[in-house]
C-alpha positions as MATLAB code, in Angstrom:
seq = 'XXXXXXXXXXXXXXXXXXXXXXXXXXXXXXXXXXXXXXXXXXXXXXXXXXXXXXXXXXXXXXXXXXXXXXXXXXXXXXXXXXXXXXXXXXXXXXXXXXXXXXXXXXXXXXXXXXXXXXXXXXXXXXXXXXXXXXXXXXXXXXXXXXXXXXXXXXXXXXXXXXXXXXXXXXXXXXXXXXXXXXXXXXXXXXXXXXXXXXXXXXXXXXXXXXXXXXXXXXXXXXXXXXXXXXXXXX';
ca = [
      32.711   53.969 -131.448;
      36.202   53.377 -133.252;
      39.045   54.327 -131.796;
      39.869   56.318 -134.782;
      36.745   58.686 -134.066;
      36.749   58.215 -130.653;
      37.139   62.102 -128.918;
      41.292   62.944 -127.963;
      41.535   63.453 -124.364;
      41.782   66.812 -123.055;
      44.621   68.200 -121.639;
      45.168   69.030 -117.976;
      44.477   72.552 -117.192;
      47.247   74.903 -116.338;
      47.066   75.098 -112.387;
      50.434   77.322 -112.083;
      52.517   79.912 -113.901;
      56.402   80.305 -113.802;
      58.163   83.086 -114.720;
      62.238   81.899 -115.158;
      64.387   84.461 -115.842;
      67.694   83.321 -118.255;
      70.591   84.286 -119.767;
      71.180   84.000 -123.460;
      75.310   84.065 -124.109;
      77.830   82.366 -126.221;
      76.702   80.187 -128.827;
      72.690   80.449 -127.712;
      73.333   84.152 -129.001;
      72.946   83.070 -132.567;
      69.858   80.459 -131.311;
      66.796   82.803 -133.454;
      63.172   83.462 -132.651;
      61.567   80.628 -134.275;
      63.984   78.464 -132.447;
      63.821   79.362 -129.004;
      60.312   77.731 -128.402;
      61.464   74.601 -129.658;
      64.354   74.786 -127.586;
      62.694   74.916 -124.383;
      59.791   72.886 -125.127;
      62.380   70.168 -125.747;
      64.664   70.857 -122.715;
      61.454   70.725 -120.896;
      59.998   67.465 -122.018;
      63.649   65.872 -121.160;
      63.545   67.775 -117.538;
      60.097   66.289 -117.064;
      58.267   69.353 -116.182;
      54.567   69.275 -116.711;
      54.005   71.535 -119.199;
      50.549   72.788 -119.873;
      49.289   72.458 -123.432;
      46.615   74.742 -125.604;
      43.064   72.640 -126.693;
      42.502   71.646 -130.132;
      43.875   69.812 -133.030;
      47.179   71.352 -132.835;
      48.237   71.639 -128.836;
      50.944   74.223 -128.574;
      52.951   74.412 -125.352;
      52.109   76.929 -123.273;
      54.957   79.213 -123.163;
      55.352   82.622 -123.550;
      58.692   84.346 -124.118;
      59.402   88.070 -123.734;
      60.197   89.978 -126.759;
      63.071   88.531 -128.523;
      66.434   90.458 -129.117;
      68.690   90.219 -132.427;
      70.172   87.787 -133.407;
      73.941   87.824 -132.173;
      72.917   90.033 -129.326;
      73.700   88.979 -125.984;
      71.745   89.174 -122.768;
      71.895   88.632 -118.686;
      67.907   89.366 -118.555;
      65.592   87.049 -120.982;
      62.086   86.102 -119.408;
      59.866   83.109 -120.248;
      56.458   82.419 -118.655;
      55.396   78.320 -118.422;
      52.033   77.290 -117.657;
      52.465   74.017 -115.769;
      49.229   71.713 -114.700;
      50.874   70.340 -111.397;
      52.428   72.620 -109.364;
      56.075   72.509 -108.784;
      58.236   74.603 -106.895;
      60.140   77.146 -109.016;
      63.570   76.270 -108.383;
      62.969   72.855 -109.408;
      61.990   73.712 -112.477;
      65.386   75.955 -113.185;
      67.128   73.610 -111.717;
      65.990   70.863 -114.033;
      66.092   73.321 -117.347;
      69.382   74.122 -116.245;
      70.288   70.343 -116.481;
      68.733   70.473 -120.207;
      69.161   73.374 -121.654;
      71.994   73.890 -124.306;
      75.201   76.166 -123.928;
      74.413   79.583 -123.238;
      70.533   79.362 -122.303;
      71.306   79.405 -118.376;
      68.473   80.191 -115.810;
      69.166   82.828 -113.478;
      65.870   82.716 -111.025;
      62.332   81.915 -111.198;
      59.355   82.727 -109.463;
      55.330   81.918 -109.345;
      53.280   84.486 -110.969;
      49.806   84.460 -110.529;
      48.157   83.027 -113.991;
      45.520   86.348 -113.841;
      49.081   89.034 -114.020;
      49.405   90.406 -117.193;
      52.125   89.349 -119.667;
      55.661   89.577 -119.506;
      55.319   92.037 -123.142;
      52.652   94.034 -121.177;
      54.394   95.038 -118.107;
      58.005   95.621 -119.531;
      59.141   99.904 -119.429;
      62.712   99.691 -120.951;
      65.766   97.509 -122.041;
      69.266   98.354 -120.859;
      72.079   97.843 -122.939;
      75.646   97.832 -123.143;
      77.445   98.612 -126.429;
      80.644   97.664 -127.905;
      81.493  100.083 -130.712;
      85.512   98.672 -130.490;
      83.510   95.422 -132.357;
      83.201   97.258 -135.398;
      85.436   96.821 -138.630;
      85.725  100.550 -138.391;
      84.889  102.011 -134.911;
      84.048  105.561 -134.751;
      87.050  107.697 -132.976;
      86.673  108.809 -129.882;
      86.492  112.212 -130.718;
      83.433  111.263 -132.962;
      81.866  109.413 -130.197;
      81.853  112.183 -128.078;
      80.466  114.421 -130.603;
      77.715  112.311 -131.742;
      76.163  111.965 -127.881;
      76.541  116.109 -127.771;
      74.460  116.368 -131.035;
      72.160  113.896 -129.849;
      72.030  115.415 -126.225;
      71.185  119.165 -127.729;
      68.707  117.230 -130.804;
      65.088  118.171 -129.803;
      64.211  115.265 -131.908;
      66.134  112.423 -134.140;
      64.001  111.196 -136.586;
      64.488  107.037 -137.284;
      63.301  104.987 -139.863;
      61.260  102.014 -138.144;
      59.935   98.803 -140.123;
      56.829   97.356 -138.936;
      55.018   94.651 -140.215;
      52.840   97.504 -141.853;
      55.180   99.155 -143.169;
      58.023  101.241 -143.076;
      57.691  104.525 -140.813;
      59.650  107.475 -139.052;
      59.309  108.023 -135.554;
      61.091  109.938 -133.264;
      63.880  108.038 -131.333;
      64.632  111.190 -129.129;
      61.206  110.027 -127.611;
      62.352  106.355 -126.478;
      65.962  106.915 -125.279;
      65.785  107.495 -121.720;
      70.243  107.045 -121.231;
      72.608  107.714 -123.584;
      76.339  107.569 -122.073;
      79.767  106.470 -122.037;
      80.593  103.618 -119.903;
      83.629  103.125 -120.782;
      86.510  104.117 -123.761;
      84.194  103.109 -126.686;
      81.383  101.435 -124.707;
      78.169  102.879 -124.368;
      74.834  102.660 -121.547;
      71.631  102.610 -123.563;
      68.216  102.479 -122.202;
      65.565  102.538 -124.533;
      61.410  103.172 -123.386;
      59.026  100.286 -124.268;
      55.350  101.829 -124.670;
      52.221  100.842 -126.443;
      53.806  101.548 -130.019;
      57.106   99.353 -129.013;
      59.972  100.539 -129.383;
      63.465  101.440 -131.722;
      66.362   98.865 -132.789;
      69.143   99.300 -130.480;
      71.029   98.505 -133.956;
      68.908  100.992 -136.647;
      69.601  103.891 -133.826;
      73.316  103.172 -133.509;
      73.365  103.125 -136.775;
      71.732  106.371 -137.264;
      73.953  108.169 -134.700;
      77.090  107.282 -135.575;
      76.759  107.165 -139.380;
      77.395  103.259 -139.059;
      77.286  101.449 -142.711;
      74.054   99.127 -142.390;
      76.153   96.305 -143.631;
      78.321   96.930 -140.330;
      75.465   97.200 -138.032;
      74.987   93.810 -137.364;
      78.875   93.284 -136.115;
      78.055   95.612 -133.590;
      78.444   94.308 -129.929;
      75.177   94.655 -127.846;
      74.622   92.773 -124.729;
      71.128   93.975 -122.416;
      71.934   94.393 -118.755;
      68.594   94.556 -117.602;
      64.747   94.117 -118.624;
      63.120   97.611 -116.559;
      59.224   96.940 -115.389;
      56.608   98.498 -114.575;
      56.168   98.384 -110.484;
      52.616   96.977 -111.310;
      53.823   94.361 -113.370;
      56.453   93.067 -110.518;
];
């Protein structure tokens, strides 16, 4: 048979699951969706780490990221799954995509996950965020602050416009805001719910709330603290 027809080889089968935990700050902050992948599948090639593959004409690494925040948003809790087909201990492979990984992206733990758990988007209850309203070209007073989060506190609902990929829609953000609070003199705690029909833009509800211009909701300053699971997804 020529070696043009003969069969590719398949790849190695994915014998064990990581689950690395990162930070995105700094410059990796403006590093977008469709990037991200790339990044890591090339800081991964360079750290050697035996990445698992999908079959096919067109292998695609096997990683799987969890959902992906703004761009310009910061975060101390980002979470990446990577199907490796030799088994490696996990802080060898942070420790080597710590070594490769551009300014910003740093790894901040990992640990094996059995390949049969469910996915990092499955198991994942809320986001915690910290806000920055002093970013703003015009930052709300702090009289106004505290009167938004009392009209918001006594709303029964807050109606939000939400774009989906069908469509634009108005839920009810009153439903997905679990903490709403000062932290500081114009910095805010905000938790948001995750359930089966997502969630709401830490942005779009800002925006809402505090009569924000929607060309000065993307200077906003929003950095998540934490990524909240579900105890059966730990």
């Amino acid at each position: 048979m020529p070696s043009s027809l003969a069969p590719a080889p398949e790849a190695p089968p994915p014998v064990q699951r990581i689950r690395l935990r990162y930070r995105k700050l700094g410059p990796a902050r403006f590093i977008g969706t469709r990037e991200i992948g790339s990044v890591f599948l090339r800081a991964a090639r360079r750290a050697r780490l035996p990445l698992a593959f999908s079959h096919g004409h067109h292998p695609m690494p096997r990683l799987s990221f969890s959902p992906a925040i703004p761009l310009g948003f910061s975060s101390d809790d980002e979470y990446v799954d990577l199907d490796l087909t030799a088994a490696t201990p996990p802080e060898t492979v942070a420790a080597r995509l710590a070594a490769e990984l551009p300014e910003g992206l740093e790894p901040a733990g990992a640990a094996e996950v059995s390949r049969a758990a469910i996915s990092i988007d499955a198991g994942i209850a809320a986001f915690v965020y910290e806000v920055d309203l002093a970013a703003l070209d015009r930052p709300p007073s702090p009289d106004a602050v505290a009167a938004a989060l009392e009209r918001f506190a006594r709303a029964s609902s807050f109606p939000l416009r939400k774009h989906t990929r069908a469509g634009e829609r108005t839920v009810d953000a009153r439903r997905f805001v679990r903490t709403l609070a000062l932290s500081a003199p114009q910095r805010l705690s905000l938790e948001l719910a995750v359930g089966p029909e997502g969630t709401v833009k830490p942005g779009a509800f800002l925006g809402e709330l505090f009569a924000i211009p929607p060309e000065e909701v993307p200077t906003l300053r929003v950095h998540k603290v934490a990524t909240r699971f579900r105890a059966a997804a730990v």
